[in-house]
Coordinates of C-alpha atoms in Angstrom, one line a residue:
Chain A
M444 CA 116.4 62.6 79.0
S445 CA 119.3 65.0 78.8
T446 CA 121.3 63.3 81.5
H447 CA 121.6 60.3 79.3
E448 CA 122.8 62.3 76.3
T449 CA 125.6 64.0 78.3
L450 CA 126.6 61.0 80.4
E451 CA 126.8 58.3 77.9
P452 CA 129.4 59.6 75.5
S453 CA 131.9 60.4 78.2
A454 CA 131.1 57.1 80.0
A455 CA 131.8 55.4 76.8
T456 CA 135.1 57.1 76.2
G457 CA 136.0 57.1 79.9
D458 CA 136.6 60.8 79.6
E459 CA 135.3 62.2 82.9
T460 CA 137.6 65.2 83.0
A461 CA 135.6 67.0 80.2
L462 CA 132.2 66.8 82.1
H463 CA 132.9 69.5 84.7
T464 CA 133.7 72.0 82.0
L465 CA 130.4 71.7 80.2
P466 CA 128.1 74.7 80.7
I467 CA 124.8 74.1 82.4
R468 CA 121.6 75.0 80.7
D469 CA 117.9 74.4 81.5
P470 CA 116.2 72.6 78.6
K471 CA 113.3 74.4 76.9
R472 CA 110.4 72.0 77.5
L473 CA 107.3 71.6 75.4
A474 CA 105.2 73.0 78.2
H475 CA 107.2 76.1 78.0
W476 CA 106.4 76.7 74.3
L477 CA 102.8 75.7 74.9
S478 CA 102.4 78.5 77.5
Y479 CA 103.4 81.0 74.9
A480 CA 100.9 79.6 72.5
V481 CA 98.1 79.8 75.1
G482 CA 99.1 83.3 75.9
A483 CA 99.0 84.3 72.3
V484 CA 95.6 82.8 71.7
V485 CA 94.1 84.4 74.8
L486 CA 95.5 87.8 73.7
V487 CA 94.0 87.5 70.2
L488 CA 90.6 86.4 71.6
A489 CA 90.6 89.3 74.1
F490 CA 91.5 91.8 71.4
R491 CA 88.7 90.5 69.2
F492 CA 86.2 90.5 72.1
V493 CA 87.0 93.9 73.4
V494 CA 88.5 96.0 70.7
L495 CA 87.1 94.7 67.4
N496 CA 83.7 94.0 68.9
P497 CA 81.3 96.7 67.5
H498 CA 78.7 96.1 70.2
W499 CA 81.2 97.4 72.8
D500 CA 80.7 100.8 71.1
W501 CA 84.1 102.4 71.8
P502 CA 83.1 105.8 70.3
T503 CA 80.4 106.2 72.9
I504 CA 82.7 105.2 75.7
G505 CA 85.3 107.7 74.4
S506 CA 82.7 110.5 74.3
W507 CA 81.5 109.9 77.8
L508 CA 84.8 109.0 79.6
F509 CA 85.8 112.6 80.2
S510 CA 82.4 114.2 80.1
R511 CA 81.5 116.7 82.8
R512 CA 78.9 114.4 84.4
V513 CA 81.1 111.4 84.6
V514 CA 84.1 113.4 85.9
S515 CA 81.9 115.0 88.5
G516 CA 80.7 111.5 89.6
L517 CA 84.3 110.3 89.6
L518 CA 85.3 113.2 91.9
N519 CA 82.5 112.4 94.3
T520 CA 83.7 108.8 94.4
I521 CA 87.2 109.9 95.1
L522 CA 86.0 112.4 97.8
I523 CA 83.9 109.8 99.6
T524 CA 86.7 107.2 99.4
V525 CA 89.3 109.5 100.7
V526 CA 87.2 110.9 103.6
S527 CA 85.7 107.5 104.5
T528 CA 89.1 105.7 104.3
A529 CA 90.8 108.3 106.5
A530 CA 88.0 108.3 109.1
G531 CA 87.6 104.5 108.8
L532 CA 91.3 103.8 109.4
V533 CA 91.4 106.2 112.4
L534 CA 88.3 104.4 113.8
G535 CA 90.0 101.1 113.1
L536 CA 93.1 102.1 115.0
V537 CA 91.0 103.2 118.0
V538 CA 88.9 100.0 118.0
A539 CA 92.0 97.8 117.7
A540 CA 93.6 99.7 120.6
L541 CA 90.5 99.1 122.7
R542 CA 90.4 95.4 121.8
L543 CA 94.0 95.0 123.0
S544 CA 93.6 97.2 126.1
G545 CA 93.8 96.1 129.6
F546 CA 90.2 97.1 130.4
A547 CA 87.7 94.3 130.0
V548 CA 84.8 96.7 129.5
L549 CA 86.5 98.5 126.6
R550 CA 87.6 95.2 125.1
A551 CA 84.0 93.9 125.2
M552 CA 82.6 97.1 123.7
A553 CA 85.1 97.0 120.8
A554 CA 84.4 93.3 120.2
V555 CA 80.6 93.9 120.1
Y556 CA 81.1 96.8 117.6
V557 CA 83.2 94.5 115.3
W558 CA 80.7 91.7 115.6
I559 CA 77.7 93.8 114.7
I560 CA 79.3 95.7 111.8
R561 CA 80.7 92.5 110.3
A562 CA 77.2 90.9 110.5
T563 CA 75.6 93.9 108.8
P564 CA 75.8 94.2 105.0
G565 CA 77.3 97.5 103.9
L566 CA 74.1 98.4 102.1
V567 CA 72.0 98.0 105.2
L568 CA 74.5 100.0 107.2
I569 CA 74.3 102.9 104.9
L570 CA 70.5 102.8 104.9
F571 CA 70.4 102.6 108.7
V572 CA 72.5 105.7 108.9
Y573 CA 70.5 107.6 106.3
F574 CA 67.2 106.8 108.0
L575 CA 68.6 107.4 111.5
A576 CA 66.0 110.1 112.0
A577 CA 63.3 107.4 112.1
L578 CA 65.0 105.8 115.1
M579 CA 66.3 108.9 116.7
P580 CA 64.6 112.2 115.7
T581 CA 67.1 114.4 117.5
L582 CA 70.8 114.0 118.2
S583 CA 71.7 115.2 121.6
L584 CA 74.8 115.3 123.8
G585 CA 74.4 114.6 127.5
L586 CA 74.0 112.0 130.2
P587 CA 71.2 109.4 130.0
F588 CA 67.9 110.6 131.7
A589 CA 69.2 114.2 132.1
D590 CA 68.6 117.3 130.1
P591 CA 71.0 117.3 127.2
F592 CA 73.7 120.0 126.9
F593 CA 73.2 120.1 123.1
E594 CA 70.5 119.0 120.8
V595 CA 70.0 119.0 117.0
P596 CA 67.4 117.4 114.6
T597 CA 68.9 114.3 113.1
N598 CA 67.9 115.3 109.6
Q599 CA 70.0 118.4 109.8
V600 CA 73.2 116.3 110.4
I601 CA 72.5 113.4 108.1
S602 CA 72.9 114.4 104.5
Q603 CA 73.5 111.9 101.6
F604 CA 77.1 112.7 101.9
S605 CA 77.5 112.4 105.6
A606 CA 75.4 109.2 105.7
A607 CA 77.6 107.7 103.0
V608 CA 80.8 108.7 104.9
I609 CA 79.5 107.5 108.3
G610 CA 78.3 104.2 106.9
L611 CA 81.4 103.5 104.9
S612 CA 83.8 104.5 107.6
A613 CA 82.0 102.5 110.3
Y614 CA 82.3 99.5 107.9
L615 CA 86.0 100.1 107.3
G616 CA 86.5 100.8 111.0
A617 CA 85.5 97.3 112.0
Y618 CA 87.4 95.5 109.2
S619 CA 90.6 97.5 109.6
A620 CA 90.4 97.1 113.4
E621 CA 90.8 93.3 112.8
I622 CA 93.7 93.9 110.4
F623 CA 95.5 96.2 112.9
R624 CA 94.9 93.8 115.7
G625 CA 96.3 90.9 113.5
G626 CA 99.3 93.1 112.8
V627 CA 100.1 93.7 116.4
L628 CA 99.7 90.0 117.2
S629 CA 102.1 89.1 114.4
V630 CA 105.0 91.0 116.0
H631 CA 107.4 88.7 117.9
Q632 CA 107.0 89.1 121.7
G633 CA 110.8 89.7 121.9
Q634 CA 110.4 93.0 120.1
F635 CA 108.3 94.3 122.9
E636 CA 110.7 92.9 125.5
A637 CA 113.7 94.5 123.8
S638 CA 111.9 97.8 123.7
H639 CA 111.0 97.5 127.4
S640 CA 114.6 96.7 128.3
L641 CA 115.8 99.8 126.5
G642 CA 113.4 101.9 128.5
L643 CA 111.2 102.9 125.6
S644 CA 107.7 104.2 126.3
A645 CA 104.7 102.5 124.8
W646 CA 104.5 105.3 122.2
Q647 CA 108.1 105.0 121.3
T648 CA 107.8 101.2 121.1
Y649 CA 104.9 101.5 118.6
T650 CA 106.3 104.3 116.5
K651 CA 110.0 103.3 116.4
V652 CA 110.1 99.5 116.8
V653 CA 106.9 97.5 116.2
G654 CA 104.9 100.1 114.1
P655 CA 107.0 99.7 111.0
Q656 CA 106.9 95.9 111.3
I657 CA 103.1 96.0 111.7
I658 CA 102.7 98.3 108.6
R659 CA 104.8 95.9 106.6
V660 CA 102.6 93.0 107.5
I661 CA 99.2 94.7 107.1
T662 CA 99.8 96.6 103.9
P663 CA 98.4 94.0 101.5
S664 CA 95.3 93.5 103.6
L665 CA 94.7 97.2 104.0
A666 CA 95.3 97.9 100.3
N667 CA 92.6 95.3 99.7
E668 CA 90.2 97.2 102.0
V669 CA 90.9 100.6 100.3
V670 CA 90.4 99.1 96.8
T671 CA 87.1 97.6 98.1
M672 CA 86.2 101.0 99.4
F673 CA 86.4 102.5 95.9
K674 CA 83.8 100.1 94.8
N675 CA 81.7 100.1 98.0
T676 CA 81.1 103.8 97.3
S677 CA 78.7 102.6 94.6
L678 CA 76.5 101.3 97.5
V679 CA 75.6 104.8 98.3
S680 CA 73.5 105.0 95.1
V681 CA 70.7 103.5 97.3
I682 CA 70.4 106.8 99.1
G683 CA 70.7 108.8 95.9
Y684 CA 74.2 110.1 96.3
V685 CA 75.5 110.7 92.8
E686 CA 78.9 109.1 92.6
L687 CA 80.6 107.4 89.6
L688 CA 78.4 104.3 89.3
T689 CA 75.1 106.2 89.9
T690 CA 76.1 108.7 87.3
V691 CA 76.6 106.1 84.5
Q692 CA 73.4 104.4 85.7
L693 CA 71.5 107.6 85.3
V694 CA 73.0 108.1 81.8
Y695 CA 72.2 104.7 80.5
S696 CA 68.6 104.8 81.8
Q697 CA 68.2 107.6 79.3
N698 CA 70.4 106.6 76.3
F699 CA 70.1 102.8 76.8
K700 CA 73.8 102.3 76.2
T701 CA 74.2 100.1 79.2
I702 CA 77.4 98.2 78.4
P703 CA 79.4 101.2 77.1
M704 CA 78.4 103.3 80.1
L705 CA 79.3 100.6 82.6
T706 CA 82.6 100.2 80.8
V707 CA 83.2 103.9 81.4
A708 CA 82.8 103.3 85.1
V709 CA 85.0 100.2 85.0
I710 CA 87.8 102.1 83.2
W711 CA 87.8 104.7 86.0
Y712 CA 87.7 102.0 88.7
L713 CA 90.7 100.4 87.0
V714 CA 92.6 103.7 87.1
L715 CA 91.8 104.2 90.8
T716 CA 92.7 100.7 91.7
S717 CA 96.0 101.0 89.8
L718 CA 96.8 104.2 91.9
A719 CA 96.0 102.3 95.1
M720 CA 98.2 99.4 94.1
L721 CA 101.0 101.8 93.2
G722 CA 100.7 103.2 96.7
Q723 CA 100.7 99.7 98.1
S724 CA 104.0 98.7 96.3
R725 CA 105.7 101.9 97.5
L726 CA 104.6 101.2 101.1
E727 CA 105.8 97.6 100.8
K728 CA 109.2 98.8 99.5
R729 CA 109.6 101.4 102.2
F730 CA 108.6 99.1 105.1
G731 CA 110.4 96.1 103.7
R732 CA 113.7 97.6 104.9
G733 CA 115.8 94.9 106.6
F734 CA 113.5 92.2 105.2
N735 CA 113.9 92.5 101.4
R736 CA 117.1 91.2 99.9
R737 CA 119.5 93.9 98.9
V738 CA 123.0 94.3 97.6
V739 CA 125.3 94.9 100.5
K740 CA 127.3 98.1 99.7
S741 CA 130.2 97.8 102.1
A742 CA 133.6 96.8 100.9
V743 CA 133.4 93.5 102.7
S744 CA 130.4 92.2 100.8
A745 CA 132.4 89.3 99.3
D746 CA 132.9 88.0 102.8
T747 CA 129.2 88.4 103.7
V748 CA 128.0 86.5 100.7
G749 CA 129.6 83.4 102.2
Q750 CA 127.9 83.9 105.5
E751 CA 124.9 81.8 106.3
E752 CA 121.7 83.8 105.8
R753 CA 119.3 84.1 108.7
H754 CA 115.8 85.2 108.5
D755 CA 113.7 85.3 111.7
Chain L
M856 CA 134.8 97.5 155.2
T857 CA 131.4 96.3 154.0
E858 CA 130.0 98.2 151.1
Q859 CA 126.4 98.2 150.1
P860 CA 125.7 95.5 147.5
L861 CA 124.8 96.7 144.0
L862 CA 121.9 94.3 143.5
R863 CA 120.0 92.5 146.2
L864 CA 117.2 90.0 145.9
R865 CA 115.2 89.2 149.0
D866 CA 112.8 86.3 149.1
V867 CA 111.6 86.8 145.5
E868 CA 108.5 84.9 144.7
K869 CA 106.8 84.5 141.3
R870 CA 103.9 82.4 140.3
F871 CA 102.2 81.7 137.0
G872 CA 98.8 80.5 138.0
D873 CA 99.4 77.5 140.3
F874 CA 103.0 77.0 139.1
V875 CA 105.6 78.4 141.5
A876 CA 108.4 79.8 139.3
L877 CA 110.4 81.5 142.0
D878 CA 110.0 80.2 145.6
G879 CA 111.8 82.7 147.8
V880 CA 115.1 83.5 146.1
S881 CA 117.6 85.6 147.8
L882 CA 120.8 86.7 146.1
T883 CA 123.4 89.5 146.4
L884 CA 125.6 90.9 143.7
R885 CA 128.5 93.1 144.6
A886 CA 129.7 95.7 142.0
G887 CA 132.2 94.3 139.5
T888 CA 131.4 90.6 140.1
V889 CA 130.1 88.0 137.7
T890 CA 127.4 85.6 138.8
C891 CA 126.4 82.6 136.7
L892 CA 122.9 81.1 137.2
V893 CA 122.9 77.4 136.3
G894 CA 120.3 74.6 136.6
P895 CA 117.9 72.5 134.6
S896 CA 115.3 74.0 132.3
G897 CA 112.2 75.2 134.1
S898 CA 114.2 75.8 137.3
G899 CA 113.4 79.6 137.2
K900 CA 116.7 81.0 136.0
S901 CA 115.3 83.0 133.2
T902 CA 112.2 84.1 135.2
L903 CA 114.6 85.4 137.9
L904 CA 116.4 87.5 135.3
R905 CA 113.1 88.8 133.8
T906 CA 111.8 89.7 137.3
V907 CA 114.9 91.8 138.0
N908 CA 114.4 93.6 134.7
L909 CA 110.7 94.2 135.4
L910 CA 109.6 92.1 132.5
E911 CA 107.7 90.0 135.0
R912 CA 106.1 91.4 138.1
L913 CA 107.1 89.6 141.2
D914 CA 104.4 88.3 143.6
G915 CA 106.5 88.5 146.8
G916 CA 109.8 89.7 148.2
A917 CA 111.7 92.5 146.6
V918 CA 114.7 93.5 144.3
Y919 CA 116.9 96.4 145.5
L920 CA 119.4 98.2 143.3
R921 CA 121.8 100.3 145.4
G922 CA 119.2 100.1 148.2
E923 CA 116.3 101.3 146.0
M924 CA 113.4 98.9 145.7
L925 CA 112.6 98.2 142.1
G926 CA 109.1 98.2 140.6
F927 CA 107.2 99.0 143.8
T928 CA 106.8 101.8 146.2
R929 CA 105.5 101.8 149.8
S930 CA 101.9 103.1 150.3
G931 CA 101.0 102.9 153.9
D932 CA 100.6 99.3 154.9
H933 CA 101.2 97.9 151.4
R934 CA 103.2 98.3 148.2
R935 CA 102.0 99.4 144.8
P936 CA 103.6 99.4 141.4
V937 CA 105.7 102.5 140.6
P938 CA 104.5 104.8 137.8
K939 CA 105.6 103.6 134.3
K940 CA 108.0 106.5 134.0
V941 CA 109.8 105.5 137.2
A942 CA 109.8 101.9 136.1
R943 CA 111.5 102.8 132.8
R944 CA 114.1 104.8 134.6
Q945 CA 114.8 101.7 136.8
V946 CA 114.9 99.3 133.9
V947 CA 117.6 101.4 132.1
N948 CA 120.0 100.4 134.9
F949 CA 120.0 96.9 133.4
G950 CA 121.4 95.9 130.0
M951 CA 119.5 92.8 128.9
V952 CA 120.8 90.3 126.3
F953 CA 118.2 87.8 125.1
Q954 CA 118.6 84.2 124.0
S955 CA 116.9 85.1 120.6
F956 CA 118.8 88.5 120.2
N957 CA 115.6 90.4 119.6
L958 CA 117.3 93.0 117.3
I959 CA 114.9 95.3 115.5
P960 CA 114.8 93.9 112.0
Q961 CA 114.1 97.2 110.1
L962 CA 117.1 99.0 111.7
T963 CA 120.8 98.5 110.8
A964 CA 123.3 97.4 113.5
T965 CA 124.2 101.1 114.1
E966 CA 120.5 102.1 114.4
N967 CA 119.8 99.3 116.8
V968 CA 122.6 100.3 119.1
A969 CA 121.8 104.1 118.8
L970 CA 118.0 103.7 119.3
G971 CA 118.0 103.7 123.2
P972 CA 120.5 106.5 123.6
V973 CA 118.6 108.7 121.1
E974 CA 115.1 108.0 122.4
V975 CA 115.6 107.4 126.1
L976 CA 118.9 109.1 127.1
R977 CA 118.3 112.0 124.7
V978 CA 121.8 111.8 123.2
G979 CA 122.2 113.7 119.9
R980 CA 121.8 111.7 116.8
S981 CA 125.4 112.0 115.5
E982 CA 126.9 111.6 118.9
A983 CA 124.8 108.4 119.4
R984 CA 125.9 107.0 116.0
H985 CA 129.5 107.7 116.9
Q986 CA 129.1 105.9 120.2
A987 CA 127.4 103.0 118.4
H988 CA 130.3 102.7 116.0
E989 CA 132.7 102.6 118.9
L990 CA 130.7 99.9 120.7
L991 CA 130.3 97.8 117.5
T992 CA 134.0 98.1 117.0
R993 CA 134.5 96.9 120.6
V994 CA 132.5 93.7 119.9
G995 CA 134.4 93.2 116.6
L996 CA 131.8 94.4 114.2
A997 CA 133.5 97.5 112.8
D998 CA 132.8 96.2 109.3
R999 CA 129.2 95.4 109.9
V1000 CA 127.8 98.7 111.1
D1001 CA 125.4 99.3 108.2
H1002 CA 124.1 95.7 108.0
Y1003 CA 120.6 94.8 108.9
P1004 CA 120.1 91.9 111.4
A1005 CA 119.0 89.5 108.6
E1006 CA 122.3 90.0 106.9
L1007 CA 124.3 89.0 110.0
S1008 CA 125.1 85.5 111.4
G1009 CA 123.6 84.6 114.8
G1010 CA 126.9 85.3 116.6
Q1011 CA 127.2 88.7 114.9
Q1012 CA 123.6 89.5 115.8
Q1013 CA 124.2 88.6 119.5
R1014 CA 127.2 90.8 119.5
V1015 CA 125.2 93.7 118.2
A1016 CA 122.7 93.0 120.9
I1017 CA 125.5 93.2 123.5
A1018 CA 126.6 96.5 122.0
R1019 CA 123.0 97.7 122.2
A1020 CA 122.8 96.8 125.9
L1021 CA 126.1 98.5 126.6
A1022 CA 125.0 101.7 124.9
M1023 CA 122.6 102.4 127.7
K1024 CA 125.5 102.5 130.1
P1025 CA 123.9 100.0 132.5
S1026 CA 125.0 99.2 136.0
V1027 CA 124.3 95.5 135.6
L1028 CA 124.3 93.3 132.5
L1029 CA 121.8 90.5 132.3
F1030 CA 122.4 87.7 129.9
D1031 CA 119.6 85.2 129.3
E1032 CA 121.2 82.1 127.8
P1033 CA 123.1 84.3 125.3
T1034 CA 124.6 81.4 123.3
S1035 CA 121.8 78.8 123.4
A1036 CA 120.4 79.8 120.0
L1037 CA 123.8 79.7 118.3
D1038 CA 125.6 77.1 116.2
A1039 CA 128.5 75.6 118.1
E1040 CA 131.2 77.4 116.1
L1041 CA 129.5 80.8 116.8
V1042 CA 129.3 80.3 120.5
A1043 CA 133.0 81.1 121.1
E1044 CA 132.9 84.6 119.5
V1045 CA 130.1 85.6 121.8
L1046 CA 131.6 84.1 124.9
A1047 CA 134.9 85.9 124.1
V1048 CA 133.1 89.3 124.1
I1049 CA 131.3 88.5 127.4
K1050 CA 134.6 87.4 129.0
E1051 CA 136.2 90.7 127.9
L1052 CA 133.4 92.6 129.5
A1053 CA 133.9 90.6 132.7
E1054 CA 137.6 91.5 132.7
E1055 CA 136.7 95.2 132.3
G1056 CA 134.8 95.0 135.6
F1057 CA 131.2 94.9 134.5
T1058 CA 128.7 93.5 137.0
M1059 CA 127.0 90.7 135.3
L1060 CA 124.2 88.1 136.0
I1061 CA 124.4 85.3 133.4
V1062 CA 122.0 82.4 132.8
T1063 CA 124.0 79.8 131.0
H1064 CA 124.5 76.1 130.3
E1065 CA 128.1 76.6 129.4
L1066 CA 129.6 75.2 132.6
A1067 CA 133.2 75.5 131.4
F1068 CA 132.6 79.2 130.6
A1069 CA 131.0 79.7 134.0
R1070 CA 134.0 78.2 135.8
D1071 CA 136.2 80.4 133.8
I1072 CA 134.6 83.8 134.4
A1073 CA 132.2 83.5 137.4
D1074 CA 133.0 84.9 140.8
E1075 CA 130.0 83.0 142.0
V1076 CA 127.9 80.2 140.6
V1077 CA 124.3 79.8 141.7
M1078 CA 122.4 76.6 141.0
M1079 CA 118.7 76.7 140.9
E1080 CA 116.0 74.0 140.9
D1081 CA 112.2 74.3 141.2
G1082 CA 112.4 78.0 141.8
R1083 CA 114.9 77.7 144.6
I1084 CA 118.7 78.2 145.0
I1085 CA 120.1 74.9 146.0
E1086 CA 123.8 75.7 145.9
S1087 CA 125.9 78.8 145.6
G1088 CA 129.5 79.7 146.0
P1089 CA 132.8 80.1 144.1
P1090 CA 132.8 78.1 140.8
Q1091 CA 135.5 75.6 141.8
D1092 CA 133.5 74.6 145.0
I1093 CA 130.1 74.4 143.2
L1094 CA 131.1 72.8 139.9
L1095 CA 133.8 70.5 141.2
N1096 CA 132.5 69.6 144.7
P1097 CA 128.8 70.1 144.8
T1098 CA 127.3 69.3 148.2
T1099 CA 123.9 68.2 147.1
E1100 CA 123.2 65.0 145.2
R1101 CA 120.9 66.8 142.8
A1102 CA 123.7 69.2 141.8
R1103 CA 126.2 66.4 141.3
R1104 CA 123.8 64.6 139.0
F1105 CA 123.0 67.8 137.1
F1106 CA 126.7 68.7 136.5
A1107 CA 127.4 65.1 135.5
S1108 CA 124.6 65.2 132.9
V1109 CA 125.6 68.5 131.2
S1110 CA 129.4 68.2 131.3
H1111 CA 129.4 65.1 129.0

């Protein structure tokens, strides 16, 4: 071991004064070099498997990637994702607020909602919404057992698009509600007490004090849900809504180029996921203020470096 | 000439389930005086402070600030809680300093101090920042105004918290064991700031275990046990010549 190498000569000569001047270096270990070798091998194998593999049929992939049909499916995927995510997050905020409210009835209603949605597969949920007319031929607004103020046939409201959006946002609503609730519970009680003592209203407390702390904590989980949403949109193929995955499925049912067409979809999902992750890292940076390490700009920084660091 | 007391507690009761945290506490604070609350843990000192600040709702008795009952209003033959807006106005009369500082981590020292004035007192942003700098200078942190709480030592954080409480121009400062979370060498800097405020004539109610400090700055020392006040009076009487056996034992146990 290296300690022997450096200790013994000086111990032998009795020259301890020279030891403290020697520079300190981490030895490059065998495992270190081995990790490079493993990386290189994996890279070569992957290159051979994906790029040099003629069965992958890159020319076909290239010809379909920006085709009108695929791009139109992609735009539908983006549209459903954006609308369902927005509606789902708003719903999630409301459900989380109900679950944390002081009214037992509202808490129970929100808990039952989360329970049922979590128990129902997304696919089933979308089918239920799409075939809602079978359960409820007309949608009406009014009090139970009284003439409704307003009535409309269910099938006029439920299109493939609206069924997809309602199903997916109901799904995200339940999951994000739990994430929001977890975020609120993660905030130190002292933050609420400090806000109370400053005379801040509940709204001010949430927007100025605890909100940013909650966003910081929940961003990774929420980003997970949004990325899942991109792919969950493919569930709506069961009700015949033509989004990205349905598009490529329709194409390969005709040209039998299954793998290349699925690869086209995967490439676009990769792009969308990268965008979502970019958004995530920007959010994390923005709301990491006061938590992330940073270079202290003031003139007294040398003094601060010596201070004991505290992280609560 | 007898003036109206600034803060008056009458028979304050607080229960947590079956546990009686405050069992009929009566206390009077005159303007400009310093009162130190001492006693063993669980005796109700912190609960008393939190009840005054409306962080806990009392179950009986009342707290009056300049004659105005806090937190409740009369409604025929009973009392009911005041609207939240009124409660917030009442709370702003108190500047609370917590054991664990409770600074807002995503805000710099200046932003922490300026938050209340900007959001609650509706002071202009630049005016509030200016005041925050003055207050931070007053607690010896002129060179730390743009630091985040995580970049400050415990003693510095607590001094920012004191500046934040002062920024609301409170009538009474409440300190809940302000030095209990600090390393020994950081206690002195915080106590020095509190002492300075006492000399400037602030009315203060301080929960503390620092008996030497209490003797030094208190006009009145109040000892609590099991939710009751068992001794109160000038510090030299209470700390040096306690009348009850329980108080004698308590002071003997903490002073060594």
